[in-house]
Every structure is written in structure tokens, then in C-alpha cells.
Amino acid sequence: MLNRVRSAVAHLVSSGGGPPPRPKSPDLPTATSAPPAAPPEAPRSPPARAGSARAAPRKIAEARASFSRPTFLQLSPGGLRRADDHAGRAVQSPPDTGRRLPWSTGYAEVINAGKSRHNEDQACCEVVYVEGRRSVSGAPREPSRGQPCWPLQKEVTHESLVVGAIENAFQLMDEQMARERRGHQVEGGCCALVVVYLLGKVYVANAGDSRAIIVRNGEIIPMSQEFTPETERQRLQLLGFLKPELLGGEFTHLEFPRRVQPKELGQRMLYRDQNMTGWAYKKIELEDLRFPLVCGEGKKARVMATIGVTRGLGDHNLRVCSSTLPIKPFLSCFPEVRVYDLTQYEHCPDDVLVLGTDGLWDVTSDCEVAATVDKVLSAYEPNDPSRYTALAQALVLGARGTPRDRGWRLPNNKLGSGDDISVFVIPLGGPGSYS
């Protein structure tokens, strides 16, 4: 799947329907980084991606492709075995051989504590060219006499074109995965977090429960949000309300503070529907005894008691357990895209964009990440390119914890993350800046 994602990311910044951009070189997987200035007709756009996969059935997936890690890690067969060790959980980073990820971008990852056979996170980094083309749209025609004067064409900004291209790329990838499911029995799904730098702006696209933040002069700037049954409750409920056939008579789109019991028929209970952020009372009816469309809280929240994320790619085959009801109609492949204009601020070497999969954010807050950024970077010289890899490693180690008698623990003795953890740290200023 990773090669398809690379292709889609490389293609997403090209104009609609045009040929995909040329990679800088076939063996240069580069994380979001600033290349030297490119000629105006071919500005470069290096996107980075980190995503958390929902595994396909093992026999199908492994029969078609052997397991691999990001190529920029340059793991030997022995290194791959160490990276796959659930007991040791060694942190993996690109080797310090002088061929760093562009912009001195840092990266680190670690496998889970045994929840799945392999590390289901994946990451890729590419530098691509985007060829400019002259505008083909001219001035609007003069309206014919006797005809109503229609408003002029809407203004379409370059920024909105890039956002649209990213959104379209996610949709095209989802459609390709649907075709491969039908043609090759390749099943499963994944979340996706993508960063694209183009013409002075950083575009962060997220579909799933990975997240990104900017830490600038100690300030935290969220660049994405998690998409879960809780954060998208009203969208899910609205769909269930408009298309009750998707609920199959087994679920209700209404939400209650707890599961309604048959003995409570005719009684009043708090509820909320697709239009409500607060709670009100209603009389319990027979239909309210159905299982709720959205149930649980926090990381235990599920759509139709099945899946804990509401945006992502794939999962075209997913069904409610012991049912034929499909989950896919409630899962959106479209990302939220947030834009950060690098030209509006003077950035120092300690200003960074941090991307992390859910393994990081499950146990680490934004403030804790910002504190680690300050602590680690202050221990290195500003022009030391290894400081960002050291920061990525520190964030992964901080979320993983250390092994103790009762599993992996944090310094406060709380459980560390038992999930796969992947982190990119992208400097916004300093050596190799975006000039």
C-alpha cells in the first residue's frame, strides 16, 4: 500500500488530471524538507506522511507483499528483525550517515508491545516537482444583449486549488483501494496524515486519529484534530437520521447517557440527536432500545460497536460484527486540511512541526510535547542537524516508557503506549530553512 500512497502524494499537487510530477530521483525518499530554490516553472513540494493502519487479514496481506519499514531507515535484515522485536521495542531512526532527510527532518518509530505481529504504522517522504502551467482561463465573456447579467466567476485562489488537490487525492486513493479489494482481494484500511510544503505554505491533511502540532516560540498551534466517533458524533447521527436504512433496524441514531433498558419504556431519559450539543429529556419508546450508533467514551468510543475512527482510507469490506451491515457509509475518506503560511513569521531553529500517530497522542499531551521540544533542543547547538532526530527519539521514548513487571510504564507509573509509535519532527527555521 505504501507505494500507492507515495504515488498519490506525489500526484496530489499536480493540476487536475495532469501527469504526475517527476520525483527528484527514484531512490530519494525525503521527508518534508526544503530543497534548494527551484526554477519558477518547477517548484518542489516535499510531502511527508505518517499513518496508522488497520490491518488486513494476515493471510491475504502477507501473501501479496512482504513486510517492510520505511526505506529511509535503511534497515538490514538483522535491523529489521530488531525493529520487529516486541519485547525489546528498540527505537528506529535513519542512520547518521550524512544523508539526512531534507531540512534535517527528524524521524523515529517503535513497534507495539504485542497487539499485532508487525508495526502497522508506515511513513514515507518524497521530494517531487510540480510543473507550472499557464492559466487557460481568460476574462469572462460579455453577456449577450437581452440576456440576464450573471455574476462574474468566483475567485479561486492558489491555496484553495492545493487544498482541493489534496482532498481529491485522498478520494482517488480510497477508490483505488476499493478497486483492488474487488480485483485482488486486498482488504483493510488505514488512517493518513500528510504534510505538503508548496510555495511558502505548509498544508496538513488528516483523516483519522493521527495528529500534528506546531511548536513556535513555546506556543502550541494545533494543525489537525482527531476524527473519532465522539468528535464526529453529529455528522454520524445526521447520516443515520437521513438514511435510516443504514442502521438496519438494529441501531438508533439517538444518543443516551447509558444503554436504555426495556423496563424504562415510557419513562423520561436524557438524550441528544444530530442537532444538539446539549442534552434534553424524551419519553423512551421501543425504537430507543436499539443499540446506539455511537457508543462508549474516549478511546473506547465506537461506530456501530465496531471501529474507533471515522475518517480514513479503505475499509470497504468492514461489516458490523455478526451482521451484514456495512460500516463504510459512515467513514469519510476526506481529510481536514489546515494551512500554515511560513512567510508570515520569523522562525528560529527551535520552531518545529511535530507529526505523530495515535501511539504518541494516546499518552502524551500537546503541553508535554512542547516541554520535550524545549528540553531536547536546548541541549543542542542551533546548527546541529542531529537535534531533530534526537527530539523525535525522545518523543517516542517518552510515549513508550520503560519495561517493568506490569508492562511498559511512564515515569509517573502510568501505562506507556503499547501501540506502534511514529514521529516526524520538521524544523521550520534554522539550517536548511525554507528560503
XYZ file of C-alpha atoms in Angstrom:
435
model
C 0.000 0.000 0.000
C 2.898 2.356 0.737
C 3.940 2.677 -2.908
C 0.383 3.621 -3.834
C 0.366 6.263 -1.121
C 3.678 7.664 -2.337
C 2.294 7.874 -5.842
C -0.851 9.619 -4.669
C 1.058 12.120 -2.547
C 3.375 12.900 -5.430
C 0.426 13.339 -7.750
C -1.794 15.358 -5.438
C -0.052 18.660 -6.115
C -0.213 18.371 -9.896
C -3.002 20.122 -11.757
C -6.257 18.239 -12.178
C -5.844 15.285 -14.478
C -2.286 16.192 -15.452
C 0.629 13.773 -15.426
C 2.155 13.005 -12.037
C 5.183 15.107 -11.045
C 8.674 13.724 -11.519
C 10.463 12.512 -8.399
C 13.812 14.152 -7.769
C 15.392 10.721 -8.014
C 13.905 7.236 -7.782
C 15.893 6.376 -4.662
C 15.406 9.605 -2.692
C 12.660 9.144 -0.115
C 12.818 12.516 1.626
C 10.704 13.821 4.426
C 9.191 17.218 4.373
C 12.151 19.348 3.741
C 13.194 22.376 1.856
C 15.239 21.709 -1.223
C 17.356 24.419 -2.820
C 15.447 27.039 -4.737
C 13.837 25.567 -7.830
C 13.135 27.438 -11.058
C 9.735 29.128 -11.148
C 8.332 26.665 -13.617
C 9.161 23.683 -11.391
C 8.799 24.453 -7.699
C 9.374 21.460 -5.454
C 6.881 20.111 -2.990
C 8.164 17.619 -0.434
C 5.283 15.922 1.353
C 5.636 13.728 4.419
C 3.140 11.166 5.568
C 2.620 9.182 8.701
C -0.331 6.882 9.109
C -1.699 4.185 11.371
C -3.012 1.133 9.539
C -5.936 -1.092 10.346
C -4.549 -4.452 9.373
C -5.977 -6.544 6.561
C -6.472 -10.259 7.152
C -2.971 -11.603 7.676
C -3.024 -14.427 5.134
C -4.214 -12.142 2.327
C -1.866 -9.263 3.121
C 1.285 -11.313 3.643
C 0.684 -13.442 0.568
C 0.886 -10.350 -1.627
C 3.662 -8.264 -0.121
C 6.416 -8.897 2.375
C 6.554 -6.690 5.432
C 8.837 -3.666 5.184
C 9.759 -0.496 7.013
C 10.335 2.995 5.526
C 13.205 2.827 3.051
C 14.912 5.856 4.566
C 15.587 3.791 7.729
C 17.970 1.657 5.616
C 17.413 -1.391 7.829
C 19.474 -4.514 7.187
C 17.801 -7.928 7.602
C 19.156 -8.017 11.146
C 17.968 -4.471 11.767
C 14.514 -5.393 10.530
C 14.406 -8.294 12.990
C 15.373 -5.956 15.833
C 12.735 -3.454 14.734
C 10.174 -6.277 14.832
C 11.041 -7.303 18.412
C 8.001 -6.679 20.633
C 9.954 -7.404 23.819
C 12.861 -5.016 23.232
C 10.909 -2.331 21.343
C 14.067 -0.637 20.071
C 13.575 2.870 18.666
C 14.416 3.130 14.968
C 15.721 6.275 13.215
C 17.524 6.955 9.923
C 21.262 6.220 10.233
C 23.539 9.185 10.913
C 25.495 8.754 7.689
C 25.371 12.296 6.359
C 22.484 11.599 4.017
C 19.823 13.077 6.199
C 16.202 13.641 5.451
C 15.863 17.086 3.860
C 15.591 20.126 6.100
C 17.324 17.962 8.721
C 13.909 16.497 9.487
C 13.919 14.047 12.383
C 12.101 10.714 12.446
C 11.738 7.887 14.963
C 9.448 4.887 15.376
C 8.921 1.892 17.619
C 6.847 -1.274 17.280
C 3.891 -2.091 19.514
C 4.033 -4.213 22.653
C 2.423 -7.246 21.025
C -1.002 -6.069 19.832
C -0.145 -7.023 16.228
C 2.570 -9.077 14.575
C 4.162 -6.186 12.696
C 4.435 -2.423 13.071
C 1.269 -1.255 11.334
C 2.372 2.386 11.172
C 4.029 3.410 7.939
C 5.828 6.566 6.898
C 7.124 7.878 3.607
C 8.856 11.073 2.497
C 9.245 12.312 -1.034
C 10.594 15.339 -2.862
C 8.637 15.942 -6.045
C 8.497 18.595 -8.740
C 5.360 20.415 -9.744
C 5.456 21.807 -13.247
C 3.809 25.160 -13.653
C 1.410 25.793 -16.500
C -0.058 28.932 -17.929
C -3.594 29.782 -16.995
C -6.087 28.792 -19.660
C -8.947 30.797 -18.237
C -9.472 34.220 -19.745
C -11.695 37.107 -18.903
C -15.412 36.296 -18.760
C -17.362 36.890 -21.924
C -19.544 39.897 -22.288
C -23.158 38.828 -21.771
C -25.352 38.800 -24.838
C -27.855 41.591 -25.205
C -31.205 40.776 -23.805
C -29.752 38.118 -21.501
C -29.545 38.479 -17.698
C -26.188 39.655 -16.427
C -24.833 36.726 -14.428
C -22.320 37.310 -11.636
C -18.666 37.094 -12.564
C -16.834 33.823 -11.997
C -15.861 33.130 -8.389
C -12.291 33.835 -7.456
C -10.313 30.609 -6.944
C -7.079 31.047 -5.008
C -3.911 29.017 -5.387
C -4.356 27.870 -1.802
C -7.824 26.501 -2.452
C -6.540 24.662 -5.529
C -3.873 22.907 -3.454
C -6.401 22.039 -0.743
C -8.752 20.656 -3.390
C -5.957 18.621 -4.960
C -5.131 17.069 -1.594
C -8.779 16.267 -0.892
C -9.134 14.777 -4.365
C -6.003 12.650 -3.868
C -7.472 11.099 -0.725
C -10.677 10.283 -2.571
C -8.781 8.778 -5.520
C -6.733 6.620 -3.152
C -9.895 5.392 -1.447
C -11.398 4.499 -4.830
C -8.212 2.678 -5.856
C -8.323 0.635 -2.673
C -11.927 -0.286 -3.459
C -10.873 -1.499 -6.921
C -8.006 -3.544 -5.508
C -10.323 -5.106 -2.977
C -12.601 -6.287 -5.782
C -9.839 -7.319 -8.162
C -7.154 -8.699 -5.870
C -8.921 -9.400 -2.566
C -6.733 -6.789 -0.804
C -8.657 -5.688 2.246
C -8.134 -3.434 5.241
C -7.910 0.289 5.878
C -5.730 2.979 7.364
C -5.650 6.495 8.705
C -3.476 9.075 6.940
C -1.657 12.252 7.990
C 0.011 14.151 5.144
C 2.112 17.320 5.103
C 2.853 19.175 1.882
C 5.104 22.225 1.554
C 4.419 24.316 -1.544
C 5.149 27.947 -2.402
C 5.768 29.110 1.149
C 2.842 27.347 2.776
C 2.533 24.111 4.753
C -0.625 22.060 4.172
C -1.507 19.482 6.840
C -4.184 16.956 5.830
C -5.537 14.485 8.354
C -8.029 11.647 8.054
C -8.062 9.577 11.224
C -6.575 9.743 14.708
C -3.006 10.838 13.974
C -2.266 14.490 14.793
C 0.145 17.343 14.110
C 1.071 20.459 16.076
C 3.427 23.377 15.541
C 5.534 24.498 18.498
C 6.624 28.085 17.789
C 8.447 30.083 20.442
C 6.832 27.851 23.064
C 3.338 28.439 21.648
C 1.290 25.400 20.599
C -0.578 25.668 17.287
C -2.821 22.655 16.536
C -2.603 21.667 12.869
C -5.137 18.836 12.946
C -7.740 17.157 15.085
C -8.572 13.533 15.734
C -11.599 12.177 13.887
C -13.341 9.775 16.235
C -16.942 8.770 16.963
C -17.000 11.461 19.657
C -15.605 14.335 17.585
C -17.873 13.483 14.633
C -20.937 12.371 16.566
C -23.305 14.869 14.932
C -22.175 14.022 11.378
C -22.718 10.331 12.055
C -26.098 10.912 13.673
C -27.248 13.123 10.793
C -26.395 10.401 8.283
C -28.248 7.816 10.362
C -31.241 10.169 10.585
C -31.325 10.905 6.840
C -30.674 7.296 5.806
C -32.220 5.035 8.458
C -31.772 2.023 6.182
C -28.047 2.181 7.026
C -28.966 1.364 10.620
C -30.778 -1.812 9.552
C -33.314 -1.629 12.353
C -30.509 -2.644 14.726
C -29.223 0.786 15.760
C -30.640 4.149 16.785
C -29.105 7.449 15.726
C -30.019 8.968 19.110
C -27.508 9.136 21.948
C -28.331 8.423 25.588
C -26.078 8.730 28.658
C -26.259 4.945 29.052
C -27.868 1.937 27.405
C -31.653 2.089 27.661
C -33.279 -0.896 29.403
C -36.659 -2.444 28.448
C -38.030 -1.668 31.906
C -37.550 2.046 31.168
C -40.123 2.151 28.356
C -42.414 5.120 28.871
C -40.021 6.838 31.264
C -38.157 10.073 30.589
C -34.431 9.995 29.915
C -31.765 12.439 28.739
C -30.862 12.224 25.057
C -29.407 14.215 22.185
C -29.752 13.959 18.430
C -27.877 15.215 15.372
C -28.885 18.837 16.009
C -27.935 19.023 19.672
C -24.750 19.764 21.574
C -26.572 19.777 24.919
C -28.964 17.282 26.476
C -32.765 17.223 26.845
C -35.426 14.771 28.041
C -37.581 12.488 25.929
C -40.033 9.684 26.585
C -38.414 6.310 25.901
C -40.028 4.429 23.016
C -39.486 0.922 21.639
C -37.046 2.155 18.955
C -34.821 3.650 21.659
C -33.961 0.148 22.902
C -31.816 -0.391 19.814
C -28.043 -0.268 20.125
C -26.688 3.307 19.809
C -24.935 4.288 16.571
C -22.169 5.892 18.656
C -21.326 4.175 21.926
C -18.580 4.459 24.510
C -16.319 7.316 25.518
C -12.763 8.402 24.714
C -10.587 5.758 23.079
C -13.345 3.197 23.705
C -15.912 5.047 21.572
C -17.050 3.022 18.560
C -19.223 3.423 15.473
C -21.816 0.645 15.476
C -19.718 -1.092 18.163
C -17.066 -1.773 15.530
C -14.491 0.937 14.743
C -12.962 3.813 16.690
C -12.065 6.207 13.845
C -14.444 7.943 11.465
C -12.162 9.102 8.649
C -9.551 7.178 6.726
C -8.850 5.136 3.623
C -10.179 1.705 2.719
C -12.317 -0.496 4.981
C -14.705 -1.127 2.093
C -15.277 -4.662 3.377
C -15.896 -3.766 7.016
C -19.151 -5.060 8.495
C -20.788 -4.842 11.894
C -19.832 -7.881 13.939
C -22.274 -10.774 13.364
C -24.186 -8.633 10.856
C -24.221 -7.734 7.166
C -24.497 -4.004 7.867
C -21.607 -2.104 6.202
C -19.609 0.445 8.198
C -18.112 2.257 5.202
C -21.036 4.672 4.610
C -20.209 6.289 7.961
C -16.451 6.532 7.279
C -15.263 9.547 5.300
C -12.122 9.408 3.170
C -11.900 13.208 3.001
C -9.271 14.849 5.215
C -9.414 18.101 7.074
C -6.722 20.365 5.566
C -5.171 23.174 7.601
C -2.788 25.731 6.111
C 0.170 27.469 7.763
C 1.887 30.360 5.976
C 5.597 30.197 6.725
C 6.204 33.621 5.210
C 4.160 35.403 7.890
C 6.595 34.691 10.739
C 10.289 34.765 11.537
C 11.090 31.227 12.627
C 14.006 30.182 14.787
C 15.718 26.757 14.786
C 13.602 25.664 17.762
C 10.284 26.126 15.911
C 9.078 22.726 14.713
C 6.135 20.858 13.235
C 5.538 17.570 15.063
C 3.606 14.747 13.391
C 2.639 11.716 15.419
C 0.460 8.645 15.089
C -2.071 7.814 17.781
C 0.543 5.837 19.689
C 2.120 9.165 20.671
C -1.013 11.164 21.421
C -2.744 8.417 23.408
C -0.372 9.051 26.318
C 1.209 12.462 25.556
C -0.448 15.877 25.687
C 0.390 18.874 23.498
C 1.956 20.614 26.502
C 4.158 17.605 27.242
C 5.335 17.540 23.632
C 6.143 21.269 23.780
C 8.088 20.758 27.017
C 10.115 17.959 25.405
C 10.792 20.179 22.395
C 12.236 22.865 24.666
C 14.231 20.432 26.805
C 15.836 18.473 23.966
C 16.547 21.275 21.506
C 18.086 23.499 24.175
C 20.697 20.784 24.776
C 21.989 21.033 21.190
C 23.626 23.772 19.185
C 21.091 25.503 16.901
C 23.002 24.480 13.772
C 23.362 20.816 14.770
C 21.203 18.901 12.262
C 21.003 15.827 14.514
C 18.939 17.707 17.119
C 15.640 16.979 15.339
C 16.264 13.228 15.177
C 17.159 13.326 18.872
C 13.872 15.118 19.556
C 11.864 12.547 17.581
C 13.569 9.757 19.526
C 12.856 11.482 22.849
C 9.173 11.829 21.995
C 8.918 8.157 21.042
C 10.796 7.023 24.150
C 8.652 9.271 26.340
C 5.457 7.733 24.984
C 6.774 4.150 25.021
C 8.043 4.209 28.589
C 10.323 1.602 30.127
C 9.652 -2.113 30.744
C 8.592 -3.064 34.262
C 6.907 -6.033 35.899
C 3.476 -4.875 34.741
C 4.312 -3.780 31.221
C 5.683 -0.551 29.766
C 5.441 2.322 32.240
C 5.931 6.082 32.185
C 7.915 7.895 34.916
C 4.631 8.565 36.771
C 3.978 4.776 36.703
C 1.059 5.179 34.309
C 0.900 2.786 31.377
C 3.004 3.798 28.408
C 1.745 3.379 24.866
C 1.502 -0.255 23.828
C 0.700 0.842 20.270
C 3.034 1.467 17.351
C 4.509 4.984 17.617
C 5.832 7.066 14.705
C 7.017 10.679 14.915
C 8.280 13.239 12.400
C 9.916 16.469 13.637
C 10.142 19.084 10.889
C 12.126 22.268 11.617
C 10.511 25.493 10.447
C 13.644 27.621 10.700
C 17.410 27.365 11.080
C 19.697 25.245 8.851
C 18.134 24.393 5.524
C 15.253 26.792 6.062
C 12.508 27.373 3.520
C 14.088 30.334 1.768
